[in-house]
Amino acid sequence: MNEWHLIETLGKSPTVVSVGGNVKNWATTKRLSPSADVRIDPIVEQVRSSGTKIVLPALDSARDKRSYRIECLPVVGPTGKVHAVQLWIGDPDVTPTPPRIVSGFSWLLDRFVIAQTLEAALMSGVKPEDHVPERTPAEYYAKAIKFDDSEAMLAAGLNPVDDKTFDADMSVLHADGRVMRWHMWARGCVEEGERGLRLLWHDVTDTTPPRRPTLAELGLQESVKDSGIYTAVFCTQTAVLA
């Protein structure tokens, strides 16, 4: 009660992936209803299908003889699909806190680019006028100071399996110099024009300390850079050099 729930809508069945900034493991939405006669799933589905927010200042429960404040906000991805909804469930006399920082983006395999919304850029301190709607995977990785799951993400993005889930965390450097911790959730997508991954970024820095690279990792990066050595991978199936 009286906090934000993040519900991913990347695939067929929505799940709860964060509550108050604390990461959850693809939890069922069935437990969200505060009472048996206050149904949450239809509200989430309406926001998902319409892409517009719903605010119910006082939704009555005859069973509990009380009311609940419900707010449901869409998180729209770069292709116009709703990647998530942010749900507030609370008391009618409690003013909701500002929605937590979250953004939707897409790995588009046919063009091998990552499409991002303005919100995704703002998360790392990029000014609106400097926002770029598409980046290469390499440019995305360049913003991370620690990301241990790049191999798994590449495997998921290059061979998408419809609705297959994947999640990981990444430590990202903000434009003001501080280190943030982001958590990512993804589902495989095989729809025409969106083949690849639908994804969601969530800033959880205030609830989970960022992981920082080890001295060994930093030393390896610097020694390779100083030696003028650059590594590359060529994928023959997609003719991509990374």
mmCIF file with all atom_site columns, C-alpha atoms in Angstrom, residues 64-152:
data_model
loop_
_atom_site.group_PDB
_atom_site.id
_atom_site.type_symbol
_atom_site.label_atom_id
_atom_site.label_alt_id
_atom_site.label_comp_id
_atom_site.label_asym_id
_atom_site.label_entity_id
_atom_site.label_seq_id
_atom_site.pdbx_PDB_ins_code
_atom_site.Cartn_x
_atom_site.Cartn_y
_atom_site.Cartn_z
_atom_site.occupancy
_atom_site.B_iso_or_equiv
_atom_site.pdbx_formal_charge
_atom_site.auth_seq_id
_atom_site.auth_comp_id
_atom_site.auth_asym_id
_atom_site.auth_atom_id
_atom_site.pdbx_PDB_model_num
ATOM 1  C CA . ASP A 1 64  ? -13.624 -3.830  3.299   1.00 0.00 ? 64  ASP A CA 1
ATOM 2  C CA . LYS A 1 65  ? -16.013 -0.892  3.763   1.00 0.00 ? 65  LYS A CA 1
ATOM 3  C CA . ARG A 1 66  ? -13.241 1.467   2.681   1.00 0.00 ? 66  ARG A CA 1
ATOM 4  C CA . SER A 1 67  ? -11.842 3.124   -0.425  1.00 0.00 ? 67  SER A CA 1
ATOM 5  C CA . TYR A 1 68  ? -8.543  2.886   -2.276  1.00 0.00 ? 68  TYR A CA 1
ATOM 6  C CA . ARG A 1 69  ? -6.738  5.377   -4.485  1.00 0.00 ? 69  ARG A CA 1
ATOM 7  C CA . ILE A 1 70  ? -5.573  3.788   -7.734  1.00 0.00 ? 70  ILE A CA 1
ATOM 8  C CA . GLU A 1 71  ? -3.295  5.437   -10.303 1.00 0.00 ? 71  GLU A CA 1
ATOM 9  C CA . CYS A 1 72  ? -2.038  3.566   -13.348 1.00 0.00 ? 72  CYS A CA 1
ATOM 10 C CA . LEU A 1 73  ? 0.428   5.192   -15.769 1.00 0.00 ? 73  LEU A CA 1
ATOM 11 C CA . PRO A 1 74  ? 1.728   3.789   -19.087 1.00 0.00 ? 74  PRO A CA 1
ATOM 12 C CA . VAL A 1 75  ? 5.436   3.494   -19.912 1.00 0.00 ? 75  VAL A CA 1
ATOM 13 C CA . VAL A 1 76  ? 5.509   3.754   -23.694 1.00 0.00 ? 76  VAL A CA 1
ATOM 14 C CA . GLY A 1 77  ? 8.357   2.289   -25.728 1.00 0.00 ? 77  GLY A CA 1
ATOM 15 C CA . PRO A 1 78  ? 9.931   3.753   -28.902 1.00 0.00 ? 78  PRO A CA 1
ATOM 16 C CA . THR A 1 79  ? 7.584   1.866   -31.263 1.00 0.00 ? 79  THR A CA 1
ATOM 17 C CA . GLY A 1 80  ? 4.463   3.089   -29.469 1.00 0.00 ? 80  GLY A CA 1
ATOM 18 C CA . LYS A 1 81  ? 3.791   -0.122  -27.537 1.00 0.00 ? 81  LYS A CA 1
ATOM 19 C CA . VAL A 1 82  ? 3.240   0.078   -23.771 1.00 0.00 ? 82  VAL A CA 1
ATOM 20 C CA . HIS A 1 83  ? 6.254   -1.658  -22.222 1.00 0.00 ? 83  HIS A CA 1
ATOM 21 C CA . ALA A 1 84  ? 5.049   -1.301  -18.630 1.00 0.00 ? 84  ALA A CA 1
ATOM 22 C CA . VAL A 1 85  ? 2.578   0.356   -16.311 1.00 0.00 ? 85  VAL A CA 1
ATOM 23 C CA . GLN A 1 86  ? 3.346   2.055   -13.034 1.00 0.00 ? 86  GLN A CA 1
ATOM 24 C CA . LEU A 1 87  ? 0.633   1.329   -10.493 1.00 0.00 ? 87  LEU A CA 1
ATOM 25 C CA . TRP A 1 88  ? -0.072  3.184   -7.257  1.00 0.00 ? 88  TRP A CA 1
ATOM 26 C CA . ILE A 1 89  ? -2.339  1.554   -4.674  1.00 0.00 ? 89  ILE A CA 1
ATOM 27 C CA . GLY A 1 90  ? -2.988  3.577   -1.545  1.00 0.00 ? 90  GLY A CA 1
ATOM 28 C CA . ASP A 1 91  ? -5.285  5.368   0.810   1.00 0.00 ? 91  ASP A CA 1
ATOM 29 C CA . PRO A 1 92  ? -7.480  8.134   -0.673  1.00 0.00 ? 92  PRO A CA 1
ATOM 30 C CA . ASP A 1 93  ? -6.024  10.741  1.693   1.00 0.00 ? 93  ASP A CA 1
ATOM 31 C CA . VAL A 1 94  ? -2.387  9.911   0.798   1.00 0.00 ? 94  VAL A CA 1
ATOM 32 C CA . THR A 1 95  ? -0.851  11.924  -2.045  1.00 0.00 ? 95  THR A CA 1
ATOM 33 C CA . PRO A 1 96  ? 1.194   9.653   -4.344  1.00 0.00 ? 96  PRO A CA 1
ATOM 34 C CA . THR A 1 97  ? 4.907   10.288  -4.513  1.00 0.00 ? 97  THR A CA 1
ATOM 35 C CA . PRO A 1 98  ? 6.320   11.137  -7.980  1.00 0.00 ? 98  PRO A CA 1
ATOM 36 C CA . PRO A 1 99  ? 6.420   8.067   -10.277 1.00 0.00 ? 99  PRO A CA 1
ATOM 37 C CA . ARG A 1 100 ? 9.738   6.265   -10.235 1.00 0.00 ? 100 ARG A CA 1
ATOM 38 C CA . ILE A 1 101 ? 12.235  6.649   -13.081 1.00 0.00 ? 101 ILE A CA 1
ATOM 39 C CA . VAL A 1 102 ? 11.630  4.035   -15.783 1.00 0.00 ? 102 VAL A CA 1
ATOM 40 C CA . SER A 1 103 ? 11.826  3.883   -19.580 1.00 0.00 ? 103 SER A CA 1
ATOM 41 C CA . GLY A 1 104 ? 11.036  1.532   -22.443 1.00 0.00 ? 104 GLY A CA 1
ATOM 42 C CA . PHE A 1 105 ? 13.349  0.734   -25.337 1.00 0.00 ? 105 PHE A CA 1
ATOM 43 C CA . SER A 1 106 ? 13.681  -1.881  -28.094 1.00 0.00 ? 106 SER A CA 1
ATOM 44 C CA . TRP A 1 107 ? 16.433  -4.011  -29.638 1.00 0.00 ? 107 TRP A CA 1
ATOM 45 C CA . LEU A 1 108 ? 15.486  -4.071  -33.336 1.00 0.00 ? 108 LEU A CA 1
ATOM 46 C CA . LEU A 1 109 ? 17.368  -6.992  -34.844 1.00 0.00 ? 109 LEU A CA 1
ATOM 47 C CA . ASP A 1 110 ? 16.513  -6.354  -38.503 1.00 0.00 ? 110 ASP A CA 1
ATOM 48 C CA . ARG A 1 111 ? 18.450  -3.066  -38.383 1.00 0.00 ? 111 ARG A CA 1
ATOM 49 C CA . PHE A 1 112 ? 20.683  -3.995  -35.429 1.00 0.00 ? 112 PHE A CA 1
ATOM 50 C CA . VAL A 1 113 ? 19.915  -0.826  -33.493 1.00 0.00 ? 113 VAL A CA 1
ATOM 51 C CA . ILE A 1 114 ? 18.570  -0.046  -30.040 1.00 0.00 ? 114 ILE A CA 1
ATOM 52 C CA . ALA A 1 115 ? 15.656  2.385   -30.231 1.00 0.00 ? 115 ALA A CA 1
ATOM 53 C CA . GLN A 1 116 ? 15.108  4.508   -27.133 1.00 0.00 ? 116 GLN A CA 1
ATOM 54 C CA . THR A 1 117 ? 12.615  7.053   -25.866 1.00 0.00 ? 117 THR A CA 1
ATOM 55 C CA . LEU A 1 118 ? 13.474  10.482  -24.530 1.00 0.00 ? 118 LEU A CA 1
ATOM 56 C CA . GLU A 1 119 ? 12.971  9.159   -21.000 1.00 0.00 ? 119 GLU A CA 1
ATOM 57 C CA . ALA A 1 120 ? 15.774  6.635   -21.553 1.00 0.00 ? 120 ALA A CA 1
ATOM 58 C CA . ALA A 1 121 ? 18.178  9.441   -22.418 1.00 0.00 ? 121 ALA A CA 1
ATOM 59 C CA . LEU A 1 122 ? 17.083  11.622  -19.497 1.00 0.00 ? 122 LEU A CA 1
ATOM 60 C CA . MET A 1 123 ? 17.803  8.780   -17.070 1.00 0.00 ? 123 MET A CA 1
ATOM 61 C CA . SER A 1 124 ? 21.546  9.229   -17.601 1.00 0.00 ? 124 SER A CA 1
ATOM 62 C CA . GLY A 1 125 ? 21.444  13.025  -17.635 1.00 0.00 ? 125 GLY A CA 1
ATOM 63 C CA . VAL A 1 126 ? 21.391  13.565  -21.410 1.00 0.00 ? 126 VAL A CA 1
ATOM 64 C CA . LYS A 1 127 ? 19.796  16.898  -22.310 1.00 0.00 ? 127 LYS A CA 1
ATOM 65 C CA . PRO A 1 128 ? 16.576  16.707  -24.351 1.00 0.00 ? 128 PRO A CA 1
ATOM 66 C CA . GLU A 1 129 ? 18.211  18.495  -27.277 1.00 0.00 ? 129 GLU A CA 1
ATOM 67 C CA . ASP A 1 130 ? 20.963  15.862  -27.330 1.00 0.00 ? 130 ASP A CA 1
ATOM 68 C CA . HIS A 1 131 ? 18.587  12.910  -27.353 1.00 0.00 ? 131 HIS A CA 1
ATOM 69 C CA . VAL A 1 132 ? 19.270  10.336  -30.086 1.00 0.00 ? 132 VAL A CA 1
ATOM 70 C CA . PRO A 1 133 ? 16.333  8.012   -30.913 1.00 0.00 ? 133 PRO A CA 1
ATOM 71 C CA . GLU A 1 134 ? 18.573  5.136   -32.021 1.00 0.00 ? 134 GLU A CA 1
ATOM 72 C CA . ARG A 1 135 ? 21.970  3.845   -30.923 1.00 0.00 ? 135 ARG A CA 1
ATOM 73 C CA . THR A 1 136 ? 24.086  0.815   -31.724 1.00 0.00 ? 136 THR A CA 1
ATOM 74 C CA . PRO A 1 137 ? 24.510  -1.878  -29.057 1.00 0.00 ? 137 PRO A CA 1
ATOM 75 C CA . ALA A 1 138 ? 28.156  -0.838  -28.738 1.00 0.00 ? 138 ALA A CA 1
ATOM 76 C CA . GLU A 1 139 ? 27.156  2.757   -27.952 1.00 0.00 ? 139 GLU A CA 1
ATOM 77 C CA . TYR A 1 140 ? 24.807  1.482   -25.261 1.00 0.00 ? 140 TYR A CA 1
ATOM 78 C CA . TYR A 1 141 ? 27.477  -0.696  -23.693 1.00 0.00 ? 141 TYR A CA 1
ATOM 79 C CA . ALA A 1 142 ? 29.864  2.263   -23.711 1.00 0.00 ? 142 ALA A CA 1
ATOM 80 C CA . LYS A 1 143 ? 27.695  4.019   -21.104 1.00 0.00 ? 143 LYS A CA 1
ATOM 81 C CA . ALA A 1 144 ? 28.042  1.119   -18.680 1.00 0.00 ? 144 ALA A CA 1
ATOM 82 C CA . ILE A 1 145 ? 30.903  0.982   -16.222 1.00 0.00 ? 145 ILE A CA 1
ATOM 83 C CA . LYS A 1 146 ? 29.907  -2.534  -15.127 1.00 0.00 ? 146 LYS A CA 1
ATOM 84 C CA . PHE A 1 147 ? 27.693  -4.957  -17.043 1.00 0.00 ? 147 PHE A CA 1
ATOM 85 C CA . ASP A 1 148 ? 28.410  -8.653  -16.597 1.00 0.00 ? 148 ASP A CA 1
ATOM 86 C CA . ASP A 1 149 ? 25.599  -10.039 -18.753 1.00 0.00 ? 149 ASP A CA 1
ATOM 87 C CA . SER A 1 150 ? 26.501  -8.693  -22.200 1.00 0.00 ? 150 SER A CA 1
ATOM 88 C CA . GLU A 1 151 ? 27.036  -12.215 -23.588 1.00 0.00 ? 151 GLU A CA 1
ATOM 89 C CA . ALA A 1 152 ? 23.584  -13.354 -22.461 1.00 0.00 ? 152 ALA A CA 1
#
